Short mmCIF file of C-alpha atoms in Angstrom, two decimals:
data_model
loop_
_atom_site.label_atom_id
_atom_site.label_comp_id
_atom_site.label_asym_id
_atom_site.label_seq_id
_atom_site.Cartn_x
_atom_site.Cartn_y
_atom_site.Cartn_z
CA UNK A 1 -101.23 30.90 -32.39
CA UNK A 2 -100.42 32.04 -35.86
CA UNK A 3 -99.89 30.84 -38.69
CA UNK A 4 -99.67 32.80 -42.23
CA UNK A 5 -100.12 30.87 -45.66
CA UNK A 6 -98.88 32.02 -48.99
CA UNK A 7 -101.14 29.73 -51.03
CA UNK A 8 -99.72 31.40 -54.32
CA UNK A 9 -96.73 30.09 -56.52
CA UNK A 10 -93.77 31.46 -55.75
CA UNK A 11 -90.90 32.74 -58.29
CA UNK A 12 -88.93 29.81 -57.61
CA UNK A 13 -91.56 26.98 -57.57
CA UNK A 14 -89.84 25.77 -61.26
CA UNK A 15 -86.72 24.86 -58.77
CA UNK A 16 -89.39 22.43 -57.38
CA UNK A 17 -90.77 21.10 -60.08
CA UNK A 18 -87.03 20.28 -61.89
CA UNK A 19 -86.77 18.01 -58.70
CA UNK A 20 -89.68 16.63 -58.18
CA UNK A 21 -90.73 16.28 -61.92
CA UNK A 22 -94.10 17.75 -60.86
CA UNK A 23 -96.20 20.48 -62.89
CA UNK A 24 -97.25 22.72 -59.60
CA UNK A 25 -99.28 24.85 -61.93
CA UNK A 26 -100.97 21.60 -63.20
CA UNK A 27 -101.53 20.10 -59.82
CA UNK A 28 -102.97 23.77 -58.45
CA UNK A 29 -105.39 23.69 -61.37
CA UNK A 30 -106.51 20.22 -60.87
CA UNK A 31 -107.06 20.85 -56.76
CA UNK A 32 -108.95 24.16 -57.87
CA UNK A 33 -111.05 21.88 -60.03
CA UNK A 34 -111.88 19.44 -57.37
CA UNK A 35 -109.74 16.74 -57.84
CA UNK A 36 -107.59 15.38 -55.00
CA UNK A 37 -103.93 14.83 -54.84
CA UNK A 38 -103.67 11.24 -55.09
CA UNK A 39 -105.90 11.36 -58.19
CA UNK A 40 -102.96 13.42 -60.16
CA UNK A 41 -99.61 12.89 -58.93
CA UNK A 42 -97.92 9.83 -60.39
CA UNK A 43 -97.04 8.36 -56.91
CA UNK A 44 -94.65 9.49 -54.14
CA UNK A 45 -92.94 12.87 -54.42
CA UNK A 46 -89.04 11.18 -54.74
CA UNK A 47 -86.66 14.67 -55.05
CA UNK A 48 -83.50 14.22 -57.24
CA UNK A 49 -80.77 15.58 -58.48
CA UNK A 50 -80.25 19.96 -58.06
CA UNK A 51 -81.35 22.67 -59.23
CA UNK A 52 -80.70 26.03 -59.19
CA UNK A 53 -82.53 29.50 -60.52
CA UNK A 54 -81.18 32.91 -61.67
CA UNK A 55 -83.14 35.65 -62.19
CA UNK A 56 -82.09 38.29 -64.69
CA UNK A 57 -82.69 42.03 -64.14
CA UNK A 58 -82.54 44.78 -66.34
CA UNK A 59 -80.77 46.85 -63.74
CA UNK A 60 -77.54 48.16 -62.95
CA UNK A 61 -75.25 46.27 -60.03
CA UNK A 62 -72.57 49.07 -60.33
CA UNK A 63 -75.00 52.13 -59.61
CA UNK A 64 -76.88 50.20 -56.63
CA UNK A 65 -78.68 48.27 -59.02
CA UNK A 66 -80.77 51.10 -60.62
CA UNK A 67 -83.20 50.28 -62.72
CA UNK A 68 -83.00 50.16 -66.57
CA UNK A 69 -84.89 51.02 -69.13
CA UNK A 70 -85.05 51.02 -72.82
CA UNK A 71 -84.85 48.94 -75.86
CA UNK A 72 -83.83 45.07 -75.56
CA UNK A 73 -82.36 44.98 -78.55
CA UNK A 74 -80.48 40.86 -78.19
CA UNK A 75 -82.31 38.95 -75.79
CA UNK A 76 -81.23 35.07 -76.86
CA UNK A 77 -80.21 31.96 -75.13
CA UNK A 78 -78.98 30.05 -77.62
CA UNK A 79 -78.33 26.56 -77.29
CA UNK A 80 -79.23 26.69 -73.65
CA UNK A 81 -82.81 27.45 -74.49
CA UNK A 82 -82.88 24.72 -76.66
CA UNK A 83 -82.19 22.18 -74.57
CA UNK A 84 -85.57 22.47 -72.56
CA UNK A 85 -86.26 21.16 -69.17
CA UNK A 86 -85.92 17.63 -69.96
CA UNK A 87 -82.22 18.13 -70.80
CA UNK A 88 -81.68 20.48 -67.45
CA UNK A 89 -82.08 23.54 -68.61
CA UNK A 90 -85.45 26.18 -68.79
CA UNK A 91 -85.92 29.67 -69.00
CA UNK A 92 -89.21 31.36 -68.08
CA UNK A 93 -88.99 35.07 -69.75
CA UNK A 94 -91.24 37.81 -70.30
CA UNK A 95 -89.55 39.55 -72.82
CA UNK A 96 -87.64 38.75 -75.82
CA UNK A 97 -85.28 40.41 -78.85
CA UNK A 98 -86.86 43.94 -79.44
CA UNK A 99 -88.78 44.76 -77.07
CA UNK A 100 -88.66 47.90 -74.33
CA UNK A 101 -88.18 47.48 -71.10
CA UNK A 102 -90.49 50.05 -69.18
CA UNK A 103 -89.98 51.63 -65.71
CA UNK A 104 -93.47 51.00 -65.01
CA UNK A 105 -92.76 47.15 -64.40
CA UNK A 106 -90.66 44.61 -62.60
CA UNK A 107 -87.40 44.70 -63.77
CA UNK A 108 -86.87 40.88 -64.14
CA UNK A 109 -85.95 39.66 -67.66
CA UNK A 110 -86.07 36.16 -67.30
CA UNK A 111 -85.39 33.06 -64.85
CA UNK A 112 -82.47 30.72 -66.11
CA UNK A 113 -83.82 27.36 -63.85
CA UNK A 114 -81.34 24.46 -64.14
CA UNK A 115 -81.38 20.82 -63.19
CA UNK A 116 -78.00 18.26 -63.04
CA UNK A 117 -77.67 14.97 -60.94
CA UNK A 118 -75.30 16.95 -58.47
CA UNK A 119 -74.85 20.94 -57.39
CA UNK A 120 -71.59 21.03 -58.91
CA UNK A 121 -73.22 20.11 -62.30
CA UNK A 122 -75.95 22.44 -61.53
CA UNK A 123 -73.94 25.49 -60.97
CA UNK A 124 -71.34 24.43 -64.09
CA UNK A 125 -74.75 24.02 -66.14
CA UNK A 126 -76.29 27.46 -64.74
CA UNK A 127 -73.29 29.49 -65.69
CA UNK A 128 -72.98 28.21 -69.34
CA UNK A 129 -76.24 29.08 -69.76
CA UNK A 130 -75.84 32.57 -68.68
CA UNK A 131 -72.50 33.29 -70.19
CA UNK A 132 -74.09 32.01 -73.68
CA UNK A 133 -76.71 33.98 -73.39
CA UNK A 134 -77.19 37.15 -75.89
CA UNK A 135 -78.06 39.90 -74.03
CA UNK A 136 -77.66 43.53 -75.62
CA UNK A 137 -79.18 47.11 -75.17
CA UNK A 138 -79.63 47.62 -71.47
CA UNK A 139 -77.41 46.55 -68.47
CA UNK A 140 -78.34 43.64 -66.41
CA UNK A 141 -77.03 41.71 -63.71
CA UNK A 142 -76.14 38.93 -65.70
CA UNK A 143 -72.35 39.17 -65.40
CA UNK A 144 -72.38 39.67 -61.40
CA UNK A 145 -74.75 36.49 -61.23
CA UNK A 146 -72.57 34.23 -63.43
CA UNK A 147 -69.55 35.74 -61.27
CA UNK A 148 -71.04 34.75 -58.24
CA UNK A 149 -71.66 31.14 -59.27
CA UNK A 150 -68.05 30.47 -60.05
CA UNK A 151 -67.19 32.31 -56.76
CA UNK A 152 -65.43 29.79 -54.31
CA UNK A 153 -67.69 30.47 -51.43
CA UNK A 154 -70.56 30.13 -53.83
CA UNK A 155 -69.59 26.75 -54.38
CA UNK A 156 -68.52 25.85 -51.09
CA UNK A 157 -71.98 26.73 -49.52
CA UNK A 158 -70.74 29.02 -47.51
CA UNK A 159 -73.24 32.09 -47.64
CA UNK A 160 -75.26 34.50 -45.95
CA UNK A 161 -77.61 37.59 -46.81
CA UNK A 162 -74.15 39.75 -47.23
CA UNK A 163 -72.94 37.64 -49.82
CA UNK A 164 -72.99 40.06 -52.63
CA UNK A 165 -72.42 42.97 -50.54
CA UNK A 166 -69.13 41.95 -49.37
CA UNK A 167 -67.63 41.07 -52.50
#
């Protein structure tokens, strides 16, 4: 038998901890200091509510999502950044208002990571956020992700790999 492990965060561990209210960088840190699980977690992991991530690229959807490059002149969330995690909304960027976006990185801007009691608050939450946002200079994909939020299949559930392809 097999079996691989991928004991490193992934991108979307904040989806996690909106639900679960848990700090996984936190509780990593703690285990790599020796302490155990039950010493640091407040009880019972008890999910709630949904949550969803976007990530923003500075790339172009419309030329098979070439890379972009450049100057980020706007960068701003607004009021959605504002309302931090505890009110459902968080963005994790590494860049902000002025600064170049280089060829010699990973395109991704930013995650938008929401939280709302159901997925139909979640998604309405998700896409405010985006379509708020303040994003000038280079193209990104934030316009096909909000589109594809409000997209009826979106919000039916009813996906698969080809989702963006076929639409």
């Amino acid at each position: 038998y097999f079996l691989e492990m991928n004991t490193r965060l992934q991108v979307e561990h904040p989806v996690t901890e909106l639900v679960t209210g848990v700090d996984l960088v936190e509780l990593q840190i703690a285990v790599a200091e020796g302490r155990s699980l039950a010493d640091v977690l407040p009880g019972p992991l008890a999910p709630r509510g949904h949550s969803i991530e976007a990530r923003l690229y500075a790339e172009d959807p419309g030329n098979d999502y070439q890379p972009q490059s450049g100057l980020l002149d706007t960068f701003e969330f607004g009021d959605a950044i504002s309302f931090g995690p505890s009110q459902g909304v968080r963005v994790d960027a590494g860049y902000e208002s002025g600064n170049t976006v280089s060829t010699f990185y990973d395109a991704m801007l930013a995650k938008v990571i929401v939280w709302a009691p159901t997925r139909d608050q979640a998604i309405r939450r998700l896409d405010a956020a985006l379509r708020e946002a303040r994003i000038h200079g280079l193209i990104t994909n934030r316009d096909q992700v909000a589109s594809a939020l409000t997209h009826p299949d979106f919000v039916a559930g009813q996906l698969d790999t080809a989702f963006l392809i076929q639409r």
